[in-house]
């Protein structure tokens, strides 16, 4: 059937140049991942200087201990406590919005362009911090007037007691973020590695039974194939095939498997969340910058550092195949 003669259609009033209004949803769809499970799980601590220090201690090894009645005291001096340190790192983002853009009517439910941009940059800064802590092996940098301070990343606080390379031939860090160590040849992660690491962790630490395994995509898939999850089943209520493992119940620990997009893909982190955290010198906040021309400017700043309260509470397997 043909269009009626003289009919005025929507094609005569196109949105861009004619009289029809656009139909723009008030919902803005952004699927960018923002989860930061590593730093979110840790403790919230406070720093009071750009060099943040803390102490660790441990008991002497158990030994024979039997004495006759009335013998004289023979005190033995305990080992000295150990001091660890890290430097605060300044994370920074900027938001600049023109005066016009702040004022005009916007789609996607945005009332203030500046508020929206600040919120986006806050989320982005958290992702940067997650990467700085778990995504790289980076020894701490003191910095100077021309060099930025850098926090030491999590793996660099491990030693030969709490770090291993997947192939068994790597060089561990010396601890206290003095260096990064060197993983050997990339080797596939397997259940024997996990069981061995959990056994060593139990020998080293009297921490919590419940820990988390922070892993990347490849190692998360491998863990789903471990013996503890070898029995696949279909739930009777919704006929859902259960083909993955979220909790690994080992001989010594119950491990919650936590995938992390920003942790190092070739590392497996076994973390006791009671014994690490971020120590803020300046919590994340925004401030107005001087107006230059016809625009609004804000700076978002977060100064914080990683505190690995006691490295023996954790274990890191490095150099797995990705």
PDB file of C-alpha atoms in Angstrom, residues 7-278:
ATOM      1  CA  UNK A   7       1.291  12.898   4.175  1.00  0.00           C
ATOM      2  CA  UNK A   8       3.913  14.549   6.362  1.00  0.00           C
ATOM      3  CA  UNK A   9       6.124  11.738   7.741  1.00  0.00           C
ATOM      4  CA  UNK A  10       8.929  11.448  10.230  1.00  0.00           C
ATOM      5  CA  UNK A  11      11.314  11.392   7.298  1.00  0.00           C
ATOM      6  CA  UNK A  12      10.366  15.004   6.610  1.00  0.00           C
ATOM      7  CA  UNK A  13      11.461  16.017  10.114  1.00  0.00           C
ATOM      8  CA  UNK A  14      14.761  14.212  10.684  1.00  0.00           C
ATOM      9  CA  UNK A  15      16.232  14.461  14.188  1.00  0.00           C
ATOM     10  CA  UNK A  16      19.492  16.041  13.131  1.00  0.00           C
ATOM     11  CA  UNK A  17      18.071  18.788  10.899  1.00  0.00           C
ATOM     12  CA  UNK A  18      14.300  18.708  11.248  1.00  0.00           C
ATOM     13  CA  UNK A  19      11.737  19.172  13.975  1.00  0.00           C
ATOM     14  CA  UNK A  20      11.657  15.759  15.666  1.00  0.00           C
ATOM     15  CA  UNK A  21      13.331  15.357  19.043  1.00  0.00           C
ATOM     16  CA  UNK A  22      15.815  12.599  19.697  1.00  0.00           C
ATOM     17  CA  UNK A  23      14.909   9.681  21.936  1.00  0.00           C
ATOM     18  CA  UNK A  24      17.917   9.378  24.273  1.00  0.00           C
ATOM     19  CA  UNK A  25      17.683   7.051  27.251  1.00  0.00           C
ATOM     20  CA  UNK A  26      18.347   8.419  30.731  1.00  0.00           C
ATOM     21  CA  UNK A  27      20.365   5.304  31.532  1.00  0.00           C
ATOM     22  CA  UNK A  28      24.083   5.254  30.711  1.00  0.00           C
ATOM     23  CA  UNK A  29      25.364   1.732  30.117  1.00  0.00           C
ATOM     24  CA  UNK A  30      29.008   1.252  31.113  1.00  0.00           C
ATOM     25  CA  UNK A  31      30.272  -2.327  31.453  1.00  0.00           C
ATOM     26  CA  UNK A  32      33.863  -1.457  32.318  1.00  0.00           C
ATOM     27  CA  UNK A  33      34.930  -3.770  35.186  1.00  0.00           C
ATOM     28  CA  UNK A  34      35.624  -1.964  38.450  1.00  0.00           C
ATOM     29  CA  UNK A  35      36.146  -4.829  40.926  1.00  0.00           C
ATOM     30  CA  UNK A  36      39.372  -4.614  42.938  1.00  0.00           C
ATOM     31  CA  UNK A  37      39.122  -7.737  45.112  1.00  0.00           C
ATOM     32  CA  UNK A  38      42.710  -7.691  46.352  1.00  0.00           C
ATOM     33  CA  UNK A  39      42.880  -4.247  47.920  1.00  0.00           C
ATOM     34  CA  UNK A  40      39.212  -4.403  48.939  1.00  0.00           C
ATOM     35  CA  UNK A  41      39.777  -7.561  51.003  1.00  0.00           C
ATOM     36  CA  UNK A  42      42.737  -6.106  52.927  1.00  0.00           C
ATOM     37  CA  UNK A  43      42.696  -4.025  56.087  1.00  0.00           C
ATOM     38  CA  UNK A  44      42.203  -0.252  56.120  1.00  0.00           C
ATOM     39  CA  UNK A  45      45.279   1.241  57.796  1.00  0.00           C
ATOM     40  CA  UNK A  46      46.813   4.678  58.313  1.00  0.00           C
ATOM     41  CA  UNK A  47      50.225   6.097  57.424  1.00  0.00           C
ATOM     42  CA  UNK A  48      51.696   9.209  59.031  1.00  0.00           C
ATOM     43  CA  UNK A  49      54.794   9.725  56.886  1.00  0.00           C
ATOM     44  CA  UNK A  50      55.908   9.059  53.329  1.00  0.00           C
ATOM     45  CA  UNK A  51      58.058   6.202  54.647  1.00  0.00           C
ATOM     46  CA  UNK A  52      55.704   3.829  56.446  1.00  0.00           C
ATOM     47  CA  UNK A  53      57.289   1.240  58.771  1.00  0.00           C
ATOM     48  CA  UNK A  54      55.927  -1.684  60.782  1.00  0.00           C
ATOM     49  CA  UNK A  55      57.321  -4.468  62.964  1.00  0.00           C
ATOM     50  CA  UNK A  56      57.116  -8.251  62.754  1.00  0.00           C
ATOM     51  CA  UNK A  57      58.075 -10.861  65.322  1.00  0.00           C
ATOM     52  CA  UNK A  58      58.156 -14.627  65.651  1.00  0.00           C
ATOM     53  CA  UNK A  59      58.673 -17.197  68.388  1.00  0.00           C
ATOM     54  CA  UNK A  60      61.808 -19.281  68.635  1.00  0.00           C
ATOM     55  CA  UNK A  61      61.637 -22.875  67.398  1.00  0.00           C
ATOM     56  CA  UNK A  62      60.276 -25.396  69.921  1.00  0.00           C
ATOM     57  CA  UNK A  63      62.964 -27.341  71.775  1.00  0.00           C
ATOM     58  CA  UNK A  64      63.468 -29.727  74.720  1.00  0.00           C
ATOM     59  CA  UNK A  65      62.401 -28.002  77.916  1.00  0.00           C
ATOM     60  CA  UNK A  66      62.881 -29.958  81.147  1.00  0.00           C
ATOM     61  CA  UNK A  67      64.523 -28.649  84.344  1.00  0.00           C
ATOM     62  CA  UNK A  68      65.445 -29.968  87.762  1.00  0.00           C
ATOM     63  CA  UNK A  69      63.906 -28.497  90.861  1.00  0.00           C
ATOM     64  CA  UNK A  70      65.563 -25.352  92.146  1.00  0.00           C
ATOM     65  CA  UNK A  71      68.003 -24.830  89.278  1.00  0.00           C
ATOM     66  CA  UNK A  72      69.225 -21.318  88.491  1.00  0.00           C
ATOM     67  CA  UNK A  73      67.622 -19.205  85.805  1.00  0.00           C
ATOM     68  CA  UNK A  74      69.407 -19.247  82.472  1.00  0.00           C
ATOM     69  CA  UNK A  75      67.647 -16.599  80.425  1.00  0.00           C
ATOM     70  CA  UNK A  76      68.126 -16.556  76.667  1.00  0.00           C
ATOM     71  CA  UNK A  77      67.794 -13.270  74.812  1.00  0.00           C
ATOM     72  CA  UNK A  78      64.995 -13.411  72.240  1.00  0.00           C
ATOM     73  CA  UNK A  79      65.628 -12.607  68.610  1.00  0.00           C
ATOM     74  CA  UNK A  80      65.196  -8.990  67.599  1.00  0.00           C
ATOM     75  CA  UNK A  81      61.979  -7.863  66.003  1.00  0.00           C
ATOM     76  CA  UNK A  82      62.115  -7.146  62.265  1.00  0.00           C
ATOM     77  CA  UNK A  83      61.240  -3.777  60.775  1.00  0.00           C
ATOM     78  CA  UNK A  84      59.650  -3.598  57.340  1.00  0.00           C
ATOM     79  CA  UNK A  85      58.830  -0.471  55.362  1.00  0.00           C
ATOM     80  CA  UNK A  86      57.209   0.891  52.244  1.00  0.00           C
ATOM     81  CA  UNK A  87      56.864   4.282  50.571  1.00  0.00           C
ATOM     82  CA  UNK A  88      53.589   6.045  49.957  1.00  0.00           C
ATOM     83  CA  UNK A  89      52.653   6.416  46.308  1.00  0.00           C
ATOM     84  CA  UNK A  90      50.637   9.331  44.961  1.00  0.00           C
ATOM     85  CA  UNK A  91      47.838   8.304  42.617  1.00  0.00           C
ATOM     86  CA  UNK A  92      46.393  11.201  40.691  1.00  0.00           C
ATOM     87  CA  UNK A  93      43.722  11.887  38.071  1.00  0.00           C
ATOM     88  CA  UNK A  94      42.358  15.097  36.572  1.00  0.00           C
ATOM     89  CA  UNK A  95      38.937  16.083  35.301  1.00  0.00           C
ATOM     90  CA  UNK A  96      38.383  19.103  33.046  1.00  0.00           C
ATOM     91  CA  UNK A  97      34.908  20.081  31.844  1.00  0.00           C
ATOM     92  CA  UNK A  98      33.949  23.133  29.818  1.00  0.00           C
ATOM     93  CA  UNK A  99      31.462  25.552  31.313  1.00  0.00           C
ATOM     94  CA  UNK A 100      29.069  24.846  28.480  1.00  0.00           C
ATOM     95  CA  UNK A 101      29.149  21.059  28.912  1.00  0.00           C
ATOM     96  CA  UNK A 102      28.478  21.410  32.629  1.00  0.00           C
ATOM     97  CA  UNK A 103      25.395  23.515  31.901  1.00  0.00           C
ATOM     98  CA  UNK A 104      23.713  21.839  28.923  1.00  0.00           C
ATOM     99  CA  UNK A 105      21.046  19.161  29.249  1.00  0.00           C
ATOM    100  CA  UNK A 106      22.736  15.757  29.099  1.00  0.00           C
ATOM    101  CA  UNK A 107      21.483  12.260  28.386  1.00  0.00           C
ATOM    102  CA  UNK A 108      22.179   9.112  30.342  1.00  0.00           C
ATOM    103  CA  UNK A 109      20.788  10.548  33.574  1.00  0.00           C
ATOM    104  CA  UNK A 110      23.868  12.747  34.079  1.00  0.00           C
ATOM    105  CA  UNK A 111      23.067  15.868  36.100  1.00  0.00           C
ATOM    106  CA  UNK A 112      26.617  17.178  36.518  1.00  0.00           C
ATOM    107  CA  UNK A 113      29.303  16.338  33.990  1.00  0.00           C
ATOM    108  CA  UNK A 114      32.025  17.156  36.513  1.00  0.00           C
ATOM    109  CA  UNK A 115      30.557  14.890  39.203  1.00  0.00           C
ATOM    110  CA  UNK A 116      30.286  12.087  36.676  1.00  0.00           C
ATOM    111  CA  UNK A 117      33.873  12.520  35.489  1.00  0.00           C
ATOM    112  CA  UNK A 118      35.228  12.624  39.066  1.00  0.00           C
ATOM    113  CA  UNK A 119      33.378   9.419  39.960  1.00  0.00           C
ATOM    114  CA  UNK A 120      34.784   7.686  36.861  1.00  0.00           C
ATOM    115  CA  UNK A 121      38.313   8.698  37.728  1.00  0.00           C
ATOM    116  CA  UNK A 122      37.949   7.507  41.324  1.00  0.00           C
ATOM    117  CA  UNK A 123      37.067   4.038  40.028  1.00  0.00           C
ATOM    118  CA  UNK A 124      39.908   4.141  37.534  1.00  0.00           C
ATOM    119  CA  UNK A 125      42.374   5.113  40.267  1.00  0.00           C
ATOM    120  CA  UNK A 126      41.351   2.089  42.361  1.00  0.00           C
ATOM    121  CA  UNK A 127      42.123  -0.147  39.390  1.00  0.00           C
ATOM    122  CA  UNK A 128      45.555   1.489  39.095  1.00  0.00           C
ATOM    123  CA  UNK A 129      46.190   0.743  42.773  1.00  0.00           C
ATOM    124  CA  UNK A 130      45.100  -2.897  42.417  1.00  0.00           C
ATOM    125  CA  UNK A 131      47.602  -3.263  39.593  1.00  0.00           C
ATOM    126  CA  UNK A 132      50.359  -1.563  41.603  1.00  0.00           C
ATOM    127  CA  UNK A 133      49.853  -3.964  44.518  1.00  0.00           C
ATOM    128  CA  UNK A 134      49.146  -7.280  42.776  1.00  0.00           C
ATOM    129  CA  UNK A 135      49.661  -6.762  39.052  1.00  0.00           C
ATOM    130  CA  UNK A 136      53.390  -6.077  38.931  1.00  0.00           C
ATOM    131  CA  UNK A 137      56.584  -7.021  40.742  1.00  0.00           C
ATOM    132  CA  UNK A 138      57.952  -3.623  41.626  1.00  0.00           C
ATOM    133  CA  UNK A 139      60.568  -2.859  44.272  1.00  0.00           C
ATOM    134  CA  UNK A 140      59.868   0.269  46.336  1.00  0.00           C
ATOM    135  CA  UNK A 141      61.333   3.589  45.182  1.00  0.00           C
ATOM    136  CA  UNK A 142      62.170   6.344  47.686  1.00  0.00           C
ATOM    137  CA  UNK A 143      61.882   9.070  45.065  1.00  0.00           C
ATOM    138  CA  UNK A 144      63.316  12.576  45.053  1.00  0.00           C
ATOM    139  CA  UNK A 145      62.494  16.006  43.647  1.00  0.00           C
ATOM    140  CA  UNK A 146      62.493  14.610  40.107  1.00  0.00           C
ATOM    141  CA  UNK A 147      61.462  10.969  40.689  1.00  0.00           C
ATOM    142  CA  UNK A 148      58.070   9.801  41.936  1.00  0.00           C
ATOM    143  CA  UNK A 149      57.865   7.638  45.043  1.00  0.00           C
ATOM    144  CA  UNK A 150      56.625   4.111  44.313  1.00  0.00           C
ATOM    145  CA  UNK A 151      55.245   1.569  46.722  1.00  0.00           C
ATOM    146  CA  UNK A 152      56.723  -1.903  46.709  1.00  0.00           C
ATOM    147  CA  UNK A 153      54.279  -4.456  45.302  1.00  0.00           C
ATOM    148  CA  UNK A 154      53.050  -7.475  47.233  1.00  0.00           C
ATOM    149  CA  UNK A 155      55.377 -10.157  45.777  1.00  0.00           C
ATOM    150  CA  UNK A 156      58.501  -8.186  46.700  1.00  0.00           C
ATOM    151  CA  UNK A 157      57.836  -8.653  50.437  1.00  0.00           C
ATOM    152  CA  UNK A 158      58.016 -12.428  50.144  1.00  0.00           C
ATOM    153  CA  UNK A 159      61.166 -14.478  50.823  1.00  0.00           C
ATOM    154  CA  UNK A 160      62.268 -18.041  50.114  1.00  0.00           C
ATOM    155  CA  UNK A 161      59.945 -19.088  52.964  1.00  0.00           C
ATOM    156  CA  UNK A 162      56.831 -17.593  51.339  1.00  0.00           C
ATOM    157  CA  UNK A 163      57.592 -17.506  47.581  1.00  0.00           C
ATOM    158  CA  UNK A 164      58.293 -20.097  44.944  1.00  0.00           C
ATOM    159  CA  UNK A 165      58.563 -20.214  41.191  1.00  0.00           C
ATOM    160  CA  UNK A 166      56.303 -22.642  39.372  1.00  0.00           C
ATOM    161  CA  UNK A 167      59.284 -24.476  37.845  1.00  0.00           C
ATOM    162  CA  UNK A 168      61.135 -24.620  41.175  1.00  0.00           C
ATOM    163  CA  UNK A 169      64.242 -22.955  39.740  1.00  0.00           C
ATOM    164  CA  UNK A 170      63.550 -19.238  40.161  1.00  0.00           C
ATOM    165  CA  UNK A 171      65.264 -16.809  42.515  1.00  0.00           C
ATOM    166  CA  UNK A 172      63.023 -15.533  45.340  1.00  0.00           C
ATOM    167  CA  UNK A 173      62.950 -11.906  46.477  1.00  0.00           C
ATOM    168  CA  UNK A 174      65.109 -11.128  49.492  1.00  0.00           C
ATOM    169  CA  UNK A 175      62.181  -9.441  51.255  1.00  0.00           C
ATOM    170  CA  UNK A 176      61.207  -5.941  52.402  1.00  0.00           C
ATOM    171  CA  UNK A 177      60.761  -4.954  48.740  1.00  0.00           C
ATOM    172  CA  UNK A 178      64.502  -4.715  48.180  1.00  0.00           C
ATOM    173  CA  UNK A 179      64.213  -6.592  44.874  1.00  0.00           C
ATOM    174  CA  UNK A 180      61.714  -8.523  42.789  1.00  0.00           C
ATOM    175  CA  UNK A 181      63.188 -11.991  42.465  1.00  0.00           C
ATOM    176  CA  UNK A 182      63.189 -13.891  39.174  1.00  0.00           C
ATOM    177  CA  UNK A 183      60.680 -16.600  38.213  1.00  0.00           C
ATOM    178  CA  UNK A 184      62.070 -19.447  36.146  1.00  0.00           C
ATOM    179  CA  UNK A 185      60.603 -20.954  32.995  1.00  0.00           C
ATOM    180  CA  UNK A 186      56.824 -20.532  32.808  1.00  0.00           C
ATOM    181  CA  UNK A 187      55.206 -23.729  34.080  1.00  0.00           C
ATOM    182  CA  UNK A 188      51.554 -24.762  34.270  1.00  0.00           C
ATOM    183  CA  UNK A 189      49.953 -24.400  37.692  1.00  0.00           C
ATOM    184  CA  UNK A 190      48.617 -27.642  39.170  1.00  0.00           C
ATOM    185  CA  UNK A 191      46.987 -28.990  42.302  1.00  0.00           C
ATOM    186  CA  UNK A 192      50.250 -30.353  43.709  1.00  0.00           C
ATOM    187  CA  UNK A 193      51.667 -26.812  43.727  1.00  0.00           C
ATOM    188  CA  UNK A 194      48.641 -25.555  45.621  1.00  0.00           C
ATOM    189  CA  UNK A 195      48.775 -28.360  48.170  1.00  0.00           C
ATOM    190  CA  UNK A 196      52.488 -27.867  48.708  1.00  0.00           C
ATOM    191  CA  UNK A 197      52.059 -24.111  49.124  1.00  0.00           C
ATOM    192  CA  UNK A 198      49.250 -24.570  51.642  1.00  0.00           C
ATOM    193  CA  UNK A 199      51.366 -27.019  53.604  1.00  0.00           C
ATOM    194  CA  UNK A 200      54.279 -24.571  53.754  1.00  0.00           C
ATOM    195  CA  UNK A 201      51.939 -21.734  54.684  1.00  0.00           C
ATOM    196  CA  UNK A 202      50.566 -23.814  57.573  1.00  0.00           C
ATOM    197  CA  UNK A 203      54.114 -24.490  58.796  1.00  0.00           C
ATOM    198  CA  UNK A 204      55.051 -20.793  58.597  1.00  0.00           C
ATOM    199  CA  UNK A 205      51.978 -19.133  60.000  1.00  0.00           C
ATOM    200  CA  UNK A 206      49.504 -19.476  62.836  1.00  0.00           C
ATOM    201  CA  UNK A 207      47.145 -17.120  61.040  1.00  0.00           C
ATOM    202  CA  UNK A 208      43.634 -17.752  59.827  1.00  0.00           C
ATOM    203  CA  UNK A 209      42.382 -21.035  58.449  1.00  0.00           C
ATOM    204  CA  UNK A 210      40.332 -19.152  55.870  1.00  0.00           C
ATOM    205  CA  UNK A 211      42.394 -17.494  53.147  1.00  0.00           C
ATOM    206  CA  UNK A 212      41.804 -16.291  49.606  1.00  0.00           C
ATOM    207  CA  UNK A 213      43.534 -17.319  46.395  1.00  0.00           C
ATOM    208  CA  UNK A 214      43.840 -14.278  44.151  1.00  0.00           C
ATOM    209  CA  UNK A 215      44.313 -15.492  40.571  1.00  0.00           C
ATOM    210  CA  UNK A 216      44.017 -14.412  36.968  1.00  0.00           C
ATOM    211  CA  UNK A 217      41.790 -15.914  34.288  1.00  0.00           C
ATOM    212  CA  UNK A 218      44.039 -18.826  33.277  1.00  0.00           C
ATOM    213  CA  UNK A 219      44.754 -20.044  36.795  1.00  0.00           C
ATOM    214  CA  UNK A 220      41.123 -19.608  37.797  1.00  0.00           C
ATOM    215  CA  UNK A 221      40.136 -22.056  35.061  1.00  0.00           C
ATOM    216  CA  UNK A 222      42.849 -24.502  36.133  1.00  0.00           C
ATOM    217  CA  UNK A 223      41.654 -24.516  39.749  1.00  0.00           C
ATOM    218  CA  UNK A 224      38.159 -25.393  38.551  1.00  0.00           C
ATOM    219  CA  UNK A 225      39.616 -28.666  37.253  1.00  0.00           C
ATOM    220  CA  UNK A 226      41.273 -29.720  40.496  1.00  0.00           C
ATOM    221  CA  UNK A 227      40.324 -32.963  42.216  1.00  0.00           C
ATOM    222  CA  UNK A 228      38.123 -31.189  44.735  1.00  0.00           C
ATOM    223  CA  UNK A 229      35.845 -30.181  41.866  1.00  0.00           C
ATOM    224  CA  UNK A 230      36.152 -33.280  39.688  1.00  0.00           C
ATOM    225  CA  UNK A 231      32.593 -34.370  40.392  1.00  0.00           C
ATOM    226  CA  UNK A 232      30.254 -32.345  38.197  1.00  0.00           C
ATOM    227  CA  UNK A 233      26.583 -32.384  39.007  1.00  0.00           C
ATOM    228  CA  UNK A 234      23.323 -30.787  37.981  1.00  0.00           C
ATOM    229  CA  UNK A 235      21.237 -29.149  40.697  1.00  0.00           C
ATOM    230  CA  UNK A 236      17.723 -30.546  40.842  1.00  0.00           C
ATOM    231  CA  UNK A 237      16.007 -27.206  41.353  1.00  0.00           C
ATOM    232  CA  UNK A 238      17.205 -25.328  38.287  1.00  0.00           C
ATOM    233  CA  UNK A 239      19.151 -28.029  36.378  1.00  0.00           C
ATOM    234  CA  UNK A 240      22.303 -25.902  36.495  1.00  0.00           C
ATOM    235  CA  UNK A 241      25.573 -27.655  35.686  1.00  0.00           C
ATOM    236  CA  UNK A 242      28.099 -26.930  38.422  1.00  0.00           C
ATOM    237  CA  UNK A 243      31.479 -27.066  36.691  1.00  0.00           C
ATOM    238  CA  UNK A 244      33.659 -24.752  38.758  1.00  0.00           C
ATOM    239  CA  UNK A 245      35.068 -24.530  42.254  1.00  0.00           C
ATOM    240  CA  UNK A 246      34.726 -21.423  44.403  1.00  0.00           C
ATOM    241  CA  UNK A 247      36.073 -22.852  47.658  1.00  0.00           C
ATOM    242  CA  UNK A 248      38.976 -25.310  47.888  1.00  0.00           C
ATOM    243  CA  UNK A 249      38.908 -27.256  51.150  1.00  0.00           C
ATOM    244  CA  UNK A 250      42.523 -28.273  51.678  1.00  0.00           C
ATOM    245  CA  UNK A 251      44.199 -30.234  54.465  1.00  0.00           C
ATOM    246  CA  UNK A 252      45.143 -27.067  56.344  1.00  0.00           C
ATOM    247  CA  UNK A 253      43.161 -24.173  54.898  1.00  0.00           C
ATOM    248  CA  UNK A 254      39.830 -23.340  53.359  1.00  0.00           C
ATOM    249  CA  UNK A 255      40.647 -21.302  50.264  1.00  0.00           C
ATOM    250  CA  UNK A 256      38.174 -18.949  48.605  1.00  0.00           C
ATOM    251  CA  UNK A 257      39.143 -18.666  44.936  1.00  0.00           C
ATOM    252  CA  UNK A 258      38.919 -15.036  43.850  1.00  0.00           C
ATOM    253  CA  UNK A 259      39.528 -14.051  40.209  1.00  0.00           C
ATOM    254  CA  UNK A 260      41.223 -10.697  39.682  1.00  0.00           C
ATOM    255  CA  UNK A 261      41.531  -8.980  36.308  1.00  0.00           C
ATOM    256  CA  UNK A 262      44.412  -6.766  37.437  1.00  0.00           C
ATOM    257  CA  UNK A 263      46.612  -9.197  39.382  1.00  0.00           C
ATOM    258  CA  UNK A 264      49.634 -10.669  37.608  1.00  0.00           C
ATOM    259  CA  UNK A 265      48.360 -13.403  35.307  1.00  0.00           C
ATOM    260  CA  UNK A 266      51.391 -15.614  36.046  1.00  0.00           C
ATOM    261  CA  UNK A 267      51.060 -15.397  39.859  1.00  0.00           C
ATOM    262  CA  UNK A 268      48.927 -17.197  42.425  1.00  0.00           C
ATOM    263  CA  UNK A 269      48.507 -15.210  45.644  1.00  0.00           C
ATOM    264  CA  UNK A 270      47.464 -17.073  48.807  1.00  0.00           C
ATOM    265  CA  UNK A 271      46.431 -14.272  51.135  1.00  0.00           C
ATOM    266  CA  UNK A 272      45.443 -14.019  54.779  1.00  0.00           C
ATOM    267  CA  UNK A 273      43.381 -10.840  54.651  1.00  0.00           C
ATOM    268  CA  UNK A 274      44.065 -10.038  58.323  1.00  0.00           C
ATOM    269  CA  UNK A 275      47.768  -9.519  57.601  1.00  0.00           C
ATOM    270  CA  UNK A 276      47.925  -6.954  54.810  1.00  0.00           C
ATOM    271  CA  UNK A 277      46.226  -3.711  53.900  1.00  0.00           C
ATOM    272  CA  UNK A 278      46.523  -0.219  52.481  1.00  0.00           C
TER     273      UNK A 278
END
